[in-house]
mmCIF file of C-alpha atoms in Angstrom:
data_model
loop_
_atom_site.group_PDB
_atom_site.id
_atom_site.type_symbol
_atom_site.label_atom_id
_atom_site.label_comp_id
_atom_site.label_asym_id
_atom_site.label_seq_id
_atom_site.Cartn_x
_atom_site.Cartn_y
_atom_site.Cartn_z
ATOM 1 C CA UNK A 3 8.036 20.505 8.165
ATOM 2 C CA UNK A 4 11.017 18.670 7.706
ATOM 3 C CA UNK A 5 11.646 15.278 6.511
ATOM 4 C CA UNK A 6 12.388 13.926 9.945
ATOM 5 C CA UNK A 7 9.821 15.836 11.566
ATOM 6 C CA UNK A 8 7.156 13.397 8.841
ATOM 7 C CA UNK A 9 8.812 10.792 9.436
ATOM 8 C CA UNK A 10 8.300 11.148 13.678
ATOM 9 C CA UNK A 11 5.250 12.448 12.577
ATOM 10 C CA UNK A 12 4.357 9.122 10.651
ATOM 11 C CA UNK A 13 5.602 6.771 13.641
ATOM 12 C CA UNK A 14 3.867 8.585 16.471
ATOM 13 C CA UNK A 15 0.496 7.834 14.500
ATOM 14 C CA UNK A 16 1.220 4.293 12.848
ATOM 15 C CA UNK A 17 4.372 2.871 13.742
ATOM 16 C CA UNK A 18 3.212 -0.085 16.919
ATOM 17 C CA UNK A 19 1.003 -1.044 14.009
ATOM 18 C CA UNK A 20 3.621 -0.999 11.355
ATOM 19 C CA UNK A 21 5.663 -2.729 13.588
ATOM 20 C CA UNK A 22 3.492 -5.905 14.678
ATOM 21 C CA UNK A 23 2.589 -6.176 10.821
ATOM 22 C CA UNK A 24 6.494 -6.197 9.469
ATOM 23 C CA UNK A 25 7.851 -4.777 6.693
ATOM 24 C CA UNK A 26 7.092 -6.895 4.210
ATOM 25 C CA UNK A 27 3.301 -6.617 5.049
ATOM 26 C CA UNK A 28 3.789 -3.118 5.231
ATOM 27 C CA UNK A 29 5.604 -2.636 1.804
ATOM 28 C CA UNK A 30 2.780 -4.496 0.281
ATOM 29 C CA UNK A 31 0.441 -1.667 1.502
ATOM 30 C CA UNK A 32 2.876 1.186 0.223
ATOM 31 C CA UNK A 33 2.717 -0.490 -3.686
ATOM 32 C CA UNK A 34 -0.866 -0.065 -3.159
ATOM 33 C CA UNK A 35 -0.584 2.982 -2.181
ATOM 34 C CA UNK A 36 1.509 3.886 -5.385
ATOM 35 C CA UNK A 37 -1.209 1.806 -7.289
ATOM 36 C CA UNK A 38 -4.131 4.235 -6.168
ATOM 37 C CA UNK A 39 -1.304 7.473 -6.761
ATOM 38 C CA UNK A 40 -0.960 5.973 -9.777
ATOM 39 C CA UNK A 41 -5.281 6.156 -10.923
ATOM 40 C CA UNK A 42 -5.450 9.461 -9.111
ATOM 41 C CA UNK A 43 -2.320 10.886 -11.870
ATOM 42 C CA UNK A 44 -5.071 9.373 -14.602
ATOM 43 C CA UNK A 45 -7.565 12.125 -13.140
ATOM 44 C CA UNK A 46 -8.219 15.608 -12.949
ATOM 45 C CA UNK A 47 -8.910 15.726 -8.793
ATOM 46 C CA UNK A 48 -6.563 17.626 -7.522
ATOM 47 C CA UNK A 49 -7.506 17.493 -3.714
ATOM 48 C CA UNK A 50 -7.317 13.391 -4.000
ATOM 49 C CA UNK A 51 -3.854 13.824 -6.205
ATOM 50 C CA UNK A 52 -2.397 15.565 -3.133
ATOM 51 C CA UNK A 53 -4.071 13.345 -0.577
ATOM 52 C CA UNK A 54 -2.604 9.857 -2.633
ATOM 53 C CA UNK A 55 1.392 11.345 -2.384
ATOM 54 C CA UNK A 56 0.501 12.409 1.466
ATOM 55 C CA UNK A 57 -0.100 8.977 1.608
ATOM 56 C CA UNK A 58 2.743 7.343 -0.486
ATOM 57 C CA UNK A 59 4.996 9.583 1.305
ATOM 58 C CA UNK A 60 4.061 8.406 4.869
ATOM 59 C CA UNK A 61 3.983 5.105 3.775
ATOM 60 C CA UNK A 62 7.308 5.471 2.813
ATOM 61 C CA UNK A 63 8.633 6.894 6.069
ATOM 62 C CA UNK A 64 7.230 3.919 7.936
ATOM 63 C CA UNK A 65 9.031 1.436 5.687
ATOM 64 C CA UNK A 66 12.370 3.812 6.319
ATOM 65 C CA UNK A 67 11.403 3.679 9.811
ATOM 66 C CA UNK A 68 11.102 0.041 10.235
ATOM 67 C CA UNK A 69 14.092 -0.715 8.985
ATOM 68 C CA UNK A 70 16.057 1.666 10.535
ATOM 69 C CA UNK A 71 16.762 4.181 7.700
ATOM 70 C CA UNK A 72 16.282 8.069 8.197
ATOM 71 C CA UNK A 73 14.934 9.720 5.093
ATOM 72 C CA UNK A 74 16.065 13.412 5.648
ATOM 73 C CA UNK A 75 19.783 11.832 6.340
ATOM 74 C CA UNK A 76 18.923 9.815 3.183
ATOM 75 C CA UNK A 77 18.024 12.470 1.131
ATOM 76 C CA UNK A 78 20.483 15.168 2.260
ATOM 77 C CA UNK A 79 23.275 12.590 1.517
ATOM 78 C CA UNK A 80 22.191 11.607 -2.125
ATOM 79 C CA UNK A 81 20.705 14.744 -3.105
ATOM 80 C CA UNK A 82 22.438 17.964 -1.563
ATOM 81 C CA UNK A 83 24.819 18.142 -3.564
ATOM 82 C CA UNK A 84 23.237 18.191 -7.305
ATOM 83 C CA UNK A 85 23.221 15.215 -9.320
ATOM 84 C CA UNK A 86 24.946 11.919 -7.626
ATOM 85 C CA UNK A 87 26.086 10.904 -10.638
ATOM 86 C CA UNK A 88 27.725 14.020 -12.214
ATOM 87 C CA UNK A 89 27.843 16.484 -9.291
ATOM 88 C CA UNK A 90 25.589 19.254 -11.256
ATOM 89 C CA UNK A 91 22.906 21.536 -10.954
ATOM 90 C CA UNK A 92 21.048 20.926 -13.444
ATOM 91 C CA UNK A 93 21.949 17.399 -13.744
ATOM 92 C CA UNK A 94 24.319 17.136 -17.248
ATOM 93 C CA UNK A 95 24.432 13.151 -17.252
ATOM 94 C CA UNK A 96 24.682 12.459 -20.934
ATOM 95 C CA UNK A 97 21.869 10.130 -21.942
ATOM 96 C CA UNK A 98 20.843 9.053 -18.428
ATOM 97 C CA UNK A 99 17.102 9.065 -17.588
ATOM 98 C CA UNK A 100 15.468 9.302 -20.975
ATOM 99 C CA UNK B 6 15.606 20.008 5.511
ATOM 100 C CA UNK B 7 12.004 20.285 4.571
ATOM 101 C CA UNK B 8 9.741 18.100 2.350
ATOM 102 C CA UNK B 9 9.587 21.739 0.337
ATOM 103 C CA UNK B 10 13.447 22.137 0.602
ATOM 104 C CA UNK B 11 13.753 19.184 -1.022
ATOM 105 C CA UNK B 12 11.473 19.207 -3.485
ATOM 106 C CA UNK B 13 13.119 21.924 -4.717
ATOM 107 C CA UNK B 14 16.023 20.586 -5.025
ATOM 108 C CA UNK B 15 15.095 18.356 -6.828
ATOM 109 C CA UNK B 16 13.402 20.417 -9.602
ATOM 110 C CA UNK B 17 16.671 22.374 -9.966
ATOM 111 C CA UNK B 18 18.511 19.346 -10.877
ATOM 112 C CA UNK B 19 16.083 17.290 -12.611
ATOM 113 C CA UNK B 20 12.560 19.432 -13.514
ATOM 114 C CA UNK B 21 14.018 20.700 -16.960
ATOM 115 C CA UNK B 22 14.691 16.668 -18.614
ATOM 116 C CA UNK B 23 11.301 15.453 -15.662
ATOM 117 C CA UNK B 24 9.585 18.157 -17.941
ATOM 118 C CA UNK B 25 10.628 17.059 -21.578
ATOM 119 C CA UNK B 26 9.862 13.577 -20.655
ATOM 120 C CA UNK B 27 6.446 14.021 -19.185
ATOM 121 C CA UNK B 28 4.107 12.474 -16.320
ATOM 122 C CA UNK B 29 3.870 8.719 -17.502
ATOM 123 C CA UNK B 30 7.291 8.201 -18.447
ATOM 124 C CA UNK B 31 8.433 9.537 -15.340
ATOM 125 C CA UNK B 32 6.301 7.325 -13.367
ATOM 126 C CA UNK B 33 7.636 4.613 -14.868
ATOM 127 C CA UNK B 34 10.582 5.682 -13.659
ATOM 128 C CA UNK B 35 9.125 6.299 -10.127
ATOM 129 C CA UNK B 36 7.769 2.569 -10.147
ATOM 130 C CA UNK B 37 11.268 1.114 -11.449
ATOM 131 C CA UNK B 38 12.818 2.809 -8.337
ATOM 132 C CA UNK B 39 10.421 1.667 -6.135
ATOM 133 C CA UNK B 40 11.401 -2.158 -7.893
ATOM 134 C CA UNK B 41 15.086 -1.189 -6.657
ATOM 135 C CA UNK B 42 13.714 -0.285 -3.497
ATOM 136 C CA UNK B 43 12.118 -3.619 -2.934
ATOM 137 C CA UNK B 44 15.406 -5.839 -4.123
ATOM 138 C CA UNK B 45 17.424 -3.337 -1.097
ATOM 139 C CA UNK B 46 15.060 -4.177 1.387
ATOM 140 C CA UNK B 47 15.717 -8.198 0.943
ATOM 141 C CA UNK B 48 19.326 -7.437 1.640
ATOM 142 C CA UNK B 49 21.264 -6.293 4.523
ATOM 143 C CA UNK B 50 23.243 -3.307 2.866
ATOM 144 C CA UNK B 51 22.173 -0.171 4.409
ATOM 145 C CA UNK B 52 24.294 1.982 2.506
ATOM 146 C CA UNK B 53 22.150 0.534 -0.925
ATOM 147 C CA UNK B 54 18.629 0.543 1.332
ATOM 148 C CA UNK B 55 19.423 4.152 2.063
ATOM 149 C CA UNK B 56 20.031 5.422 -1.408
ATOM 150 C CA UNK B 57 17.178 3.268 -2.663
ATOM 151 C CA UNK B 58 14.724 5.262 0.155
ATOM 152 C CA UNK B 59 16.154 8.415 -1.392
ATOM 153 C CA UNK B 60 15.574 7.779 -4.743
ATOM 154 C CA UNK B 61 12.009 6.464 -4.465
ATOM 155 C CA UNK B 62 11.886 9.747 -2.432
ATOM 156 C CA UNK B 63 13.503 12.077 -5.101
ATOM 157 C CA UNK B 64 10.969 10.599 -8.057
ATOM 158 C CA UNK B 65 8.183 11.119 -6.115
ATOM 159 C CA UNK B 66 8.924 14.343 -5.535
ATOM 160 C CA UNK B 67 9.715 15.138 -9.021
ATOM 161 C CA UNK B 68 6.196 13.315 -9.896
ATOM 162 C CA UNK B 69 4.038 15.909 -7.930
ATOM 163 C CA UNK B 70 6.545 18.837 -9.056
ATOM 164 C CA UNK B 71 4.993 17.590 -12.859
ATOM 165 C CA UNK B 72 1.087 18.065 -11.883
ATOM 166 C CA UNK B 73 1.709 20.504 -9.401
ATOM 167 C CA UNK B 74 1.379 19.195 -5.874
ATOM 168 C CA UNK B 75 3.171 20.546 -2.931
ATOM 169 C CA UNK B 76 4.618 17.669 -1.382
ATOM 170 C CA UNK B 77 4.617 18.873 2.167
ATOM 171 C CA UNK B 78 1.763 20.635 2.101
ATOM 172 C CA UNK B 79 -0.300 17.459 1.351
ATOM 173 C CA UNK B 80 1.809 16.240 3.945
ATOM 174 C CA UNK B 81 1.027 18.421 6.205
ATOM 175 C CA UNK B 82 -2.551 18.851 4.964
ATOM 176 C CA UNK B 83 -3.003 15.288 5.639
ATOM 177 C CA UNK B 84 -0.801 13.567 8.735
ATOM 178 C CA UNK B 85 -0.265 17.155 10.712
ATOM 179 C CA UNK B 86 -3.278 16.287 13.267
ATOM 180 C CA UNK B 87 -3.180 12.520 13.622
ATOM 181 C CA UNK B 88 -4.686 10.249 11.807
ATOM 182 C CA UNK B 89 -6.598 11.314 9.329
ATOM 183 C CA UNK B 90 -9.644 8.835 9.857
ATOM 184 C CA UNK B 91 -9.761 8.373 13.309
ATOM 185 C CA UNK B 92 -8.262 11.870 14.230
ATOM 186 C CA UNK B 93 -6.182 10.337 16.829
ATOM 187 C CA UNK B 94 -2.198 10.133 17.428
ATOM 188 C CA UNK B 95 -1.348 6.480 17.641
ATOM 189 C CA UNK B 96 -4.293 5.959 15.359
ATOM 190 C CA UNK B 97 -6.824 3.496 16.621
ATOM 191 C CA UNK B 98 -8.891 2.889 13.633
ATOM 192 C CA UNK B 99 -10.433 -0.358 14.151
ATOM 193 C CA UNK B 100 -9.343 -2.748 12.119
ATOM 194 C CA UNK B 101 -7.906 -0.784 9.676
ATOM 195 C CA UNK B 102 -4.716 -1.693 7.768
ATOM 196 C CA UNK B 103 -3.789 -4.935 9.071
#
């Protein structure tokens, strides 16, 4: 699937919703999302691991989608190419990300 | 490109230093991004809100990549049929994420 097709996906099932609530609303729901992600990493369930960064993931599209952005053009811009920051593949940024 | 695609893309630039540095640091990392995320969103630069969406995007990626999720399988796993409580596409859960 690609990252568009999630992202329709995401907004076929949620995005009236999404919509009528706003984004901030809505970005308040994805931290908590990335709050229960976050317990789930703490554990050792891996069906409820995968099922926290479905859900992270789609609420991330329908923040992108509410405010206009497209994540695969997102991502294809930034990342394609290797590293933004020094071009390479594996990234060689000296000191970056420790 | 696909939600696999990208993920590994994203493990040939970054997996080897994501590796080294280990699950917790990295979501720290994940979390400051999504911080960066939130300042884009209160502005009106789309160029910024759309390489803020791709780096939340690329550390979460690189977060399941560390404990070994498939990132569009759980995707697809989850959000492929519909909602995954009510079963429907829009969802109509009843009061449910307002």
């Amino acid at each position: 699937m690609t990252i568009a097709e999630f992202q329709r996906q995401i907004e076929e099932i949620y995005f009236a919703r999404d919509k009528a609530r706003g984004m901030s609303g809505t970005f308040q729901w994805f931290v908590e999302e990335v709050g229960e992600l976050a317990q789930a990493l703490r554990g050792a369930d891996k069906e409820r691991l995968s099922s926290e960064f479905a859900d992270v993931l789609a609420w991330l599209s329908t923040l992108a989608s509410l405010v206009g952005v497209e994540l695969e053009a997102a991502a294809v811009d930034k990342y394609a190419s290797g590293c933004p920051k020094c071009g390479r593949t594996p990234c060689s940024c000296q000191g970056a990300k420790p």
